[in-house]
Amino acid sequence: MQTVRHSERTLRTALISKNPALVSQYEKLDAGEKRLMDEAFRPDSDLFGPITLHSQSDWITSHPEAPQDFEEFFSDPYRKIPSPQKHSIYIQCIGQILKFLKKKKPEDAFCVVGITMIDLYPRDSWNFVFGQASLTDGVGIFSFARYGSDFYSSHYEGKLKKLQKSSSDYSVFDNYYVPEVTSVLLLRSCKTLTHEIGHIFGLRHCQWLACLMQGSNHLEEADQRPLDLCPICLRKLQSAVGFHLKDRYKALVRWVDAESTDTPTVTPKHSREDPLSLPKPVEAFKEWKEWITKCLAVLQT
């Protein structure tokens, strides 16, 4: 096991920059937001810690890439920025792929992200993929099928039947594996979806601190990655979208609490029941909610 630890000076430069205009922008944050961001520099912080590598197959070791600090993010001429005309993120449950999303993309969409419980195989010659995206078109599709705890131990029918009728003929999905909707699957899915949407906003893989935007090369590494952003990536997203940190964290707590249940609840195996009618399983989010509560305490001090 190896720890990737940066000096206080390096992290301060990555977050604040040496560019006078960006330093001035940072200084205009309110006192609570600066106090939370500055946690990045504290070696004993219990909110933001260093990246831990558990094996040689972890992302940073396997995929060397230059780190992206805030100044590089802010100055990137190719990153997409929401506008009054394109300000919405659409999440579409589908069985079809990118061309469908591009054709169906609403005019006010910043991006459209398709999610599916069906295993994805872009070509017959390929192994499975967790997702595909076109950042220039602002569309992507991601499969959460392999996030089910019983995926590798269950028998299922394999690939879908070829479409015989119309795109609205969902019989092609009959007898196909559908994972149980547990809190662990929901947590893994939230990590993947928010990580990929972060890329669409222009955030590259984080190499500064333990962060949602860390790359992951396998499921074990993805599970070790936190659901939250480090201060450097948080400032990038705040710059791109525009929000108060206190409002963001309060909204996240409301999302965890809304329609949640204190007892484990799962979708019956292979159920076609409308998931919107089921309680939201959030047992796996307990530690994350406690972390958000600590952040709010720092912001409100």
mmCIF file of C-alpha atoms in Angstrom:
data_model
loop_
_atom_site.group_PDB
_atom_site.id
_atom_site.type_symbol
_atom_site.label_atom_id
_atom_site.label_comp_id
_atom_site.label_asym_id
_atom_site.label_seq_id
_atom_site.Cartn_x
_atom_site.Cartn_y
_atom_site.Cartn_z
ATOM 1 C CA MET A 1 0.000 0.000 0.000
ATOM 2 C CA GLN A 2 1.322 3.457 -0.946
ATOM 3 C CA THR A 3 0.184 6.959 0.031
ATOM 4 C CA VAL A 4 0.337 9.819 -2.491
ATOM 5 C CA ARG A 5 1.013 12.859 -0.324
ATOM 6 C CA HIS A 6 1.591 16.406 -1.621
ATOM 7 C CA SER A 7 3.167 19.310 0.272
ATOM 8 C CA GLU A 8 1.055 22.143 1.651
ATOM 9 C CA ARG A 9 2.602 24.525 -0.900
ATOM 10 C CA THR A 10 1.767 22.217 -3.816
ATOM 11 C CA LEU A 11 -1.860 21.774 -2.704
ATOM 12 C CA ARG A 12 -2.250 25.495 -2.043
ATOM 13 C CA THR A 13 -1.035 26.318 -5.560
ATOM 14 C CA ALA A 14 -3.254 23.619 -7.090
ATOM 15 C CA LEU A 15 -6.322 25.032 -5.320
ATOM 16 C CA ILE A 16 -5.739 28.797 -5.272
ATOM 17 C CA SER A 17 -3.233 29.315 -8.142
ATOM 18 C CA LYS A 18 -0.488 31.957 -8.429
ATOM 19 C CA ASN A 19 -2.504 33.904 -10.990
ATOM 20 C CA PRO A 20 -3.483 37.194 -9.255
ATOM 21 C CA ALA A 21 -6.958 37.186 -10.819
ATOM 22 C CA LEU A 22 -7.696 33.658 -9.592
ATOM 23 C CA VAL A 23 -6.218 34.403 -6.165
ATOM 24 C CA SER A 24 -8.545 37.411 -5.950
ATOM 25 C CA GLN A 25 -11.466 35.212 -6.991
ATOM 26 C CA TYR A 26 -10.610 32.781 -4.179
ATOM 27 C CA GLU A 27 -10.344 35.555 -1.612
ATOM 28 C CA LYS A 28 -13.912 36.611 -2.433
ATOM 29 C CA LEU A 29 -15.308 33.305 -1.121
ATOM 30 C CA ASP A 30 -17.153 33.729 2.164
ATOM 31 C CA ALA A 31 -15.314 32.845 5.381
ATOM 32 C CA GLY A 32 -17.009 29.453 5.802
ATOM 33 C CA GLU A 33 -16.238 28.342 2.255
ATOM 34 C CA LYS A 34 -12.583 29.374 2.562
ATOM 35 C CA ARG A 35 -12.368 27.568 5.903
ATOM 36 C CA LEU A 36 -13.643 24.346 4.293
ATOM 37 C CA MET A 37 -11.407 24.682 1.223
ATOM 38 C CA ASP A 38 -8.373 25.329 3.427
ATOM 39 C CA GLU A 39 -8.884 21.885 4.976
ATOM 40 C CA ALA A 40 -6.968 20.642 1.911
ATOM 41 C CA PHE A 41 -3.744 21.991 3.444
ATOM 42 C CA ARG A 42 -4.164 20.520 6.943
ATOM 43 C CA PRO A 43 -2.127 17.308 7.297
ATOM 44 C CA ASP A 44 -4.398 16.163 10.153
ATOM 45 C CA SER A 45 -7.696 16.970 8.404
ATOM 46 C CA ASP A 46 -10.419 14.371 8.927
ATOM 47 C CA LEU A 47 -12.356 15.704 5.917
ATOM 48 C CA PHE A 48 -9.828 15.454 3.067
ATOM 49 C CA GLY A 49 -6.990 12.944 3.103
ATOM 50 C CA PRO A 50 -4.257 11.790 0.707
ATOM 51 C CA ILE A 51 -4.790 9.252 -2.057
ATOM 52 C CA THR A 52 -3.984 5.678 -1.050
ATOM 53 C CA LEU A 53 -2.844 3.185 -3.701
ATOM 54 C CA HIS A 54 -3.685 -0.407 -2.807
ATOM 55 C CA SER A 55 -2.151 -2.259 -5.749
ATOM 56 C CA GLN A 56 -0.073 -1.821 -8.904
ATOM 57 C CA SER A 57 -3.287 -2.125 -10.931
ATOM 58 C CA ASP A 58 -4.764 1.069 -9.450
ATOM 59 C CA TRP A 59 -5.512 3.884 -11.869
ATOM 60 C CA ILE A 60 -2.681 6.335 -11.145
ATOM 61 C CA THR A 61 -0.076 3.590 -11.536
ATOM 62 C CA SER A 62 -1.648 2.053 -14.642
ATOM 63 C CA HIS A 63 -2.620 5.279 -16.449
ATOM 64 C CA PRO A 64 0.007 8.007 -15.900
ATOM 65 C CA GLU A 65 -1.390 11.439 -16.766
ATOM 66 C CA ALA A 66 -0.559 15.036 -15.930
ATOM 67 C CA PRO A 67 -2.496 16.428 -12.940
ATOM 68 C CA GLN A 68 -4.977 19.257 -13.525
ATOM 69 C CA ASP A 69 -4.897 22.151 -11.043
ATOM 70 C CA PHE A 70 -7.585 24.822 -10.792
ATOM 71 C CA GLU A 71 -5.767 27.304 -13.037
ATOM 72 C CA GLU A 72 -5.405 24.737 -15.827
ATOM 73 C CA PHE A 73 -9.077 23.800 -15.491
ATOM 74 C CA PHE A 74 -10.208 27.429 -15.516
ATOM 75 C CA SER A 75 -8.090 28.277 -18.572
ATOM 76 C CA ASP A 76 -9.085 25.237 -20.656
ATOM 77 C CA PRO A 77 -10.610 26.665 -23.878
ATOM 78 C CA TYR A 78 -12.312 23.368 -24.716
ATOM 79 C CA ARG A 79 -14.276 22.701 -21.525
ATOM 80 C CA LYS A 80 -18.035 23.019 -21.677
ATOM 81 C CA ILE A 81 -19.721 25.709 -19.566
ATOM 82 C CA PRO A 82 -23.451 25.768 -18.736
ATOM 83 C CA SER A 83 -25.322 28.748 -20.110
ATOM 84 C CA PRO A 84 -28.824 30.207 -19.662
ATOM 85 C CA GLN A 85 -29.773 28.326 -22.847
ATOM 86 C CA LYS A 86 -28.099 25.010 -21.918
ATOM 87 C CA HIS A 87 -28.312 24.483 -18.191
ATOM 88 C CA SER A 88 -30.016 21.140 -17.522
ATOM 89 C CA ILE A 89 -28.605 17.657 -16.984
ATOM 90 C CA TYR A 90 -30.975 14.938 -18.211
ATOM 91 C CA ILE A 91 -30.674 11.365 -16.947
ATOM 92 C CA GLN A 92 -32.511 8.993 -19.275
ATOM 93 C CA CYS A 93 -33.228 5.322 -18.534
ATOM 94 C CA ILE A 94 -32.794 3.529 -21.859
ATOM 95 C CA GLY A 95 -31.846 0.369 -23.637
ATOM 96 C CA GLN A 96 -30.619 2.164 -26.760
ATOM 97 C CA ILE A 97 -27.335 4.033 -27.126
ATOM 98 C CA LEU A 98 -25.591 7.314 -28.065
ATOM 99 C CA LYS A 99 -27.262 8.174 -31.384
ATOM 100 C CA PHE A 100 -30.640 7.922 -29.665
ATOM 101 C CA LEU A 101 -29.463 10.294 -26.930
ATOM 102 C CA LYS A 102 -28.065 12.805 -29.399
ATOM 103 C CA LYS A 103 -31.331 12.859 -31.375
ATOM 104 C CA LYS A 104 -33.412 13.176 -28.215
ATOM 105 C CA LYS A 105 -31.218 15.826 -26.552
ATOM 106 C CA PRO A 106 -33.456 18.753 -25.475
ATOM 107 C CA GLU A 107 -32.442 22.237 -26.557
ATOM 108 C CA ASP A 108 -31.806 23.351 -22.972
ATOM 109 C CA ALA A 109 -29.646 20.305 -22.155
ATOM 110 C CA PHE A 110 -26.068 20.817 -21.059
ATOM 111 C CA CYS A 111 -25.736 17.041 -21.318
ATOM 112 C CA VAL A 112 -27.849 13.889 -21.457
ATOM 113 C CA VAL A 113 -26.687 10.792 -19.615
ATOM 114 C CA GLY A 114 -28.337 7.440 -20.272
ATOM 115 C CA ILE A 115 -28.349 4.823 -17.524
ATOM 116 C CA THR A 116 -29.159 1.163 -17.937
ATOM 117 C CA MET A 117 -29.077 -2.087 -15.992
ATOM 118 C CA ILE A 118 -28.189 -3.920 -19.217
ATOM 119 C CA ASP A 119 -24.579 -5.018 -19.771
ATOM 120 C CA LEU A 120 -22.928 -2.983 -22.547
ATOM 121 C CA TYR A 121 -21.013 -4.489 -25.468
ATOM 122 C CA PRO A 122 -20.221 -1.812 -28.108
ATOM 123 C CA ARG A 123 -19.149 -4.495 -30.623
ATOM 124 C CA ASP A 124 -19.295 -8.267 -30.776
ATOM 125 C CA SER A 125 -15.493 -8.394 -30.630
ATOM 126 C CA TRP A 126 -15.271 -6.240 -27.482
ATOM 127 C CA ASN A 127 -15.361 -7.142 -23.816
ATOM 128 C CA PHE A 128 -18.010 -5.359 -21.733
ATOM 129 C CA VAL A 129 -17.670 -1.654 -20.912
ATOM 130 C CA PHE A 130 -19.065 0.272 -17.921
ATOM 131 C CA GLY A 131 -19.918 3.179 -20.211
ATOM 132 C CA GLN A 132 -19.431 5.193 -23.365
ATOM 133 C CA ALA A 133 -19.581 8.934 -23.883
ATOM 134 C CA SER A 134 -19.226 11.634 -26.497
ATOM 135 C CA LEU A 135 -18.049 14.726 -24.658
ATOM 136 C CA THR A 136 -18.277 16.920 -27.770
ATOM 137 C CA ASP A 137 -21.958 15.995 -28.157
ATOM 138 C CA GLY A 138 -22.583 16.091 -24.398
ATOM 139 C CA VAL A 139 -24.073 12.584 -24.278
ATOM 140 C CA GLY A 140 -23.109 9.371 -22.562
ATOM 141 C CA ILE A 141 -24.462 6.007 -21.449
ATOM 142 C CA PHE A 142 -23.452 3.983 -18.413
ATOM 143 C CA SER A 143 -24.339 0.485 -17.272
ATOM 144 C CA PHE A 144 -24.710 -0.374 -13.606
ATOM 145 C CA ALA A 145 -25.349 -4.087 -14.232
ATOM 146 C CA ARG A 146 -21.987 -5.246 -12.880
ATOM 147 C CA TYR A 147 -22.417 -3.213 -9.711
ATOM 148 C CA GLY A 148 -24.911 -5.803 -8.484
ATOM 149 C CA SER A 149 -23.427 -8.005 -5.743
ATOM 150 C CA ASP A 150 -24.644 -11.191 -7.431
ATOM 151 C CA PHE A 151 -23.683 -10.390 -11.043
ATOM 152 C CA TYR A 152 -20.763 -12.814 -11.247
ATOM 153 C CA SER A 153 -22.519 -15.598 -9.340
ATOM 154 C CA SER A 154 -25.906 -15.459 -11.091
ATOM 155 C CA HIS A 155 -26.985 -17.303 -14.208
ATOM 156 C CA TYR A 156 -28.586 -15.145 -16.836
ATOM 157 C CA GLU A 157 -29.440 -15.457 -20.479
ATOM 158 C CA GLY A 158 -26.519 -13.504 -21.954
ATOM 159 C CA LYS A 159 -26.898 -11.036 -24.807
ATOM 160 C CA LEU A 160 -30.194 -9.488 -25.772
ATOM 161 C CA LYS A 161 -32.221 -10.818 -28.630
ATOM 162 C CA LYS A 162 -31.957 -8.768 -31.807
ATOM 163 C CA LEU A 163 -34.636 -6.144 -32.193
ATOM 164 C CA GLN A 164 -37.421 -7.588 -34.296
ATOM 165 C CA LYS A 165 -40.070 -4.897 -34.112
ATOM 166 C CA SER A 166 -39.740 -1.270 -33.046
ATOM 167 C CA SER A 167 -37.550 0.571 -30.579
ATOM 168 C CA SER A 168 -40.488 0.510 -28.153
ATOM 169 C CA ASP A 169 -40.554 -3.309 -28.125
ATOM 170 C CA TYR A 170 -39.117 -4.094 -24.691
ATOM 171 C CA SER A 171 -39.582 -7.854 -25.026
ATOM 172 C CA VAL A 172 -35.919 -7.960 -26.103
ATOM 173 C CA PHE A 173 -35.085 -7.565 -22.405
ATOM 174 C CA ASP A 174 -37.128 -10.579 -21.258
ATOM 175 C CA ASN A 175 -35.155 -13.031 -19.069
ATOM 176 C CA TYR A 176 -32.171 -10.712 -18.943
ATOM 177 C CA TYR A 177 -30.251 -10.247 -15.702
ATOM 178 C CA VAL A 178 -31.519 -7.384 -13.544
ATOM 179 C CA PRO A 179 -29.585 -6.758 -10.317
ATOM 180 C CA GLU A 180 -31.194 -6.167 -6.962
ATOM 181 C CA VAL A 181 -31.401 -2.457 -6.183
ATOM 182 C CA THR A 182 -29.458 -2.350 -2.914
ATOM 183 C CA SER A 183 -27.889 0.638 -1.182
ATOM 184 C CA VAL A 184 -24.422 -0.565 -2.272
ATOM 185 C CA LEU A 185 -25.496 -0.643 -5.940
ATOM 186 C CA LEU A 186 -27.036 2.830 -5.554
ATOM 187 C CA LEU A 187 -23.826 4.171 -3.976
ATOM 188 C CA ARG A 188 -21.639 2.673 -6.728
ATOM 189 C CA SER A 189 -23.972 4.035 -9.391
ATOM 190 C CA CYS A 190 -23.940 7.544 -7.889
ATOM 191 C CA LYS A 191 -20.142 7.501 -7.864
ATOM 192 C CA THR A 192 -19.923 6.482 -11.523
ATOM 193 C CA LEU A 193 -22.605 8.872 -12.741
ATOM 194 C CA THR A 194 -21.310 11.944 -10.901
ATOM 195 C CA HIS A 195 -17.686 11.138 -11.809
ATOM 196 C CA GLU A 196 -18.536 10.964 -15.524
ATOM 197 C CA ILE A 197 -20.674 14.110 -15.432
ATOM 198 C CA GLY A 198 -17.673 15.784 -13.787
ATOM 199 C CA HIS A 199 -15.647 14.907 -16.891
ATOM 200 C CA ILE A 200 -18.303 16.530 -19.092
ATOM 201 C CA PHE A 201 -17.835 19.717 -17.022
ATOM 202 C CA GLY A 202 -14.108 19.548 -17.808
ATOM 203 C CA LEU A 203 -12.733 17.993 -14.605
ATOM 204 C CA ARG A 204 -9.922 15.554 -15.305
ATOM 205 C CA HIS A 205 -8.835 12.699 -13.040
ATOM 206 C CA CYS A 206 -7.775 13.983 -9.623
ATOM 207 C CA GLN A 207 -4.266 13.255 -8.382
ATOM 208 C CA TRP A 208 -4.228 15.654 -5.436
ATOM 209 C CA LEU A 209 -6.303 14.149 -2.618
ATOM 210 C CA ALA A 210 -8.776 11.325 -2.041
ATOM 211 C CA CYS A 211 -11.605 12.408 -4.338
ATOM 212 C CA LEU A 212 -14.590 11.320 -6.403
ATOM 213 C CA MET A 213 -12.664 12.348 -9.522
ATOM 214 C CA GLN A 214 -9.882 9.794 -8.963
ATOM 215 C CA GLY A 215 -9.662 7.285 -11.787
ATOM 216 C CA SER A 216 -10.540 3.680 -11.001
ATOM 217 C CA ASN A 217 -9.256 0.647 -12.846
ATOM 218 C CA HIS A 218 -11.442 -1.980 -11.170
ATOM 219 C CA LEU A 219 -14.458 -2.291 -8.891
ATOM 220 C CA GLU A 220 -12.399 -2.604 -5.694
ATOM 221 C CA GLU A 221 -10.640 0.679 -6.441
ATOM 222 C CA ALA A 222 -13.960 2.360 -7.278
ATOM 223 C CA ASP A 223 -15.370 1.224 -3.917
ATOM 224 C CA GLN A 224 -12.408 2.806 -2.086
ATOM 225 C CA ARG A 225 -12.930 6.133 -3.882
ATOM 226 C CA PRO A 226 -15.046 8.623 -1.846
ATOM 227 C CA LEU A 227 -18.337 10.018 -3.116
ATOM 228 C CA ASP A 228 -17.235 13.587 -2.359
ATOM 229 C CA LEU A 229 -14.958 16.043 -4.178
ATOM 230 C CA CYS A 230 -11.680 17.288 -2.731
ATOM 231 C CA PRO A 231 -11.395 21.102 -2.349
ATOM 232 C CA ILE A 232 -9.467 21.472 -5.629
ATOM 233 C CA CYS A 233 -12.116 19.664 -7.684
ATOM 234 C CA LEU A 234 -14.888 21.264 -5.636
ATOM 235 C CA ARG A 235 -13.598 24.710 -6.600
ATOM 236 C CA LYS A 236 -13.517 23.632 -10.253
ATOM 237 C CA LEU A 237 -17.162 22.522 -10.139
ATOM 238 C CA GLN A 238 -18.199 25.626 -8.203
ATOM 239 C CA SER A 239 -16.494 27.767 -10.845
ATOM 240 C CA ALA A 240 -18.252 25.911 -13.673
ATOM 241 C CA VAL A 241 -21.746 25.758 -12.181
ATOM 242 C CA GLY A 242 -21.937 28.469 -9.524
ATOM 243 C CA PHE A 243 -23.285 27.507 -6.076
ATOM 244 C CA HIS A 244 -22.794 28.160 -2.379
ATOM 245 C CA LEU A 245 -21.150 25.221 -0.614
ATOM 246 C CA LYS A 246 -23.582 25.377 2.294
ATOM 247 C CA ASP A 247 -26.560 25.134 -0.078
ATOM 248 C CA ARG A 248 -24.927 22.229 -1.927
ATOM 249 C CA TYR A 249 -24.278 20.176 1.194
ATOM 250 C CA LYS A 250 -27.731 20.863 2.640
ATOM 251 C CA ALA A 251 -29.275 19.704 -0.660
ATOM 252 C CA LEU A 252 -27.210 16.498 -0.537
ATOM 253 C CA VAL A 253 -28.424 15.756 3.005
ATOM 254 C CA ARG A 254 -32.019 16.331 1.864
ATOM 255 C CA TRP A 255 -31.465 13.891 -1.007
ATOM 256 C CA VAL A 256 -30.221 11.183 1.370
ATOM 257 C CA ASP A 257 -33.122 11.755 3.768
ATOM 258 C CA ALA A 258 -35.866 12.044 1.142
ATOM 259 C CA GLU A 259 -37.963 8.877 0.860
ATOM 260 C CA SER A 260 -35.222 6.866 2.592
ATOM 261 C CA THR A 261 -35.837 3.917 4.875
ATOM 262 C CA ASP A 262 -34.134 2.755 8.059
ATOM 263 C CA THR A 263 -34.514 -0.908 7.150
ATOM 264 C CA PRO A 264 -32.787 -2.629 4.209
ATOM 265 C CA THR A 265 -35.079 -2.644 1.195
ATOM 266 C CA VAL A 266 -34.282 -4.192 -2.162
ATOM 267 C CA THR A 267 -35.982 -4.771 -5.448
ATOM 268 C CA PRO A 268 -37.110 -8.402 -5.701
ATOM 269 C CA LYS A 269 -34.741 -10.252 -7.990
ATOM 270 C CA HIS A 270 -35.696 -9.841 -11.670
ATOM 271 C CA SER A 271 -38.589 -7.580 -10.658
ATOM 272 C CA ARG A 272 -40.042 -5.252 -13.301
ATOM 273 C CA GLU A 273 -41.722 -3.120 -10.654
ATOM 274 C CA ASP A 274 -41.451 0.626 -11.182
ATOM 275 C CA PRO A 275 -38.425 1.626 -9.044
ATOM 276 C CA LEU A 276 -39.987 5.008 -8.332
ATOM 277 C CA SER A 277 -42.562 3.254 -6.147
ATOM 278 C CA LEU A 278 -39.897 1.627 -3.956
ATOM 279 C CA PRO A 279 -38.255 3.103 -0.859
ATOM 280 C CA LYS A 280 -34.779 4.460 -1.582
ATOM 281 C CA PRO A 281 -32.132 2.245 0.056
ATOM 282 C CA VAL A 282 -29.488 4.524 1.590
ATOM 283 C CA GLU A 283 -27.826 2.407 4.278
ATOM 284 C CA ALA A 284 -24.477 2.621 2.427
ATOM 285 C CA PHE A 285 -24.678 6.448 2.440
ATOM 286 C CA LYS A 286 -24.584 6.747 6.261
ATOM 287 C CA GLU A 287 -20.837 7.449 6.453
ATOM 288 C CA TRP A 288 -21.078 9.973 3.600
ATOM 289 C CA LYS A 289 -23.929 11.815 5.336
ATOM 290 C CA GLU A 290 -21.827 12.028 8.503
ATOM 291 C CA TRP A 291 -18.987 13.494 6.422
ATOM 292 C CA ILE A 292 -21.321 16.125 4.920
ATOM 293 C CA THR A 293 -22.526 17.032 8.435
ATOM 294 C CA LYS A 294 -18.894 17.683 9.444
ATOM 295 C CA CYS A 295 -18.428 19.909 6.379
ATOM 296 C CA LEU A 296 -21.551 21.884 7.274
ATOM 297 C CA ALA A 297 -20.215 22.364 10.796
ATOM 298 C CA VAL A 298 -17.017 23.877 9.337
ATOM 299 C CA LEU A 299 -19.023 26.125 7.001
ATOM 300 C CA GLN A 300 -21.327 27.356 9.764
ATOM 301 C CA THR A 301 -18.697 27.961 12.453
#
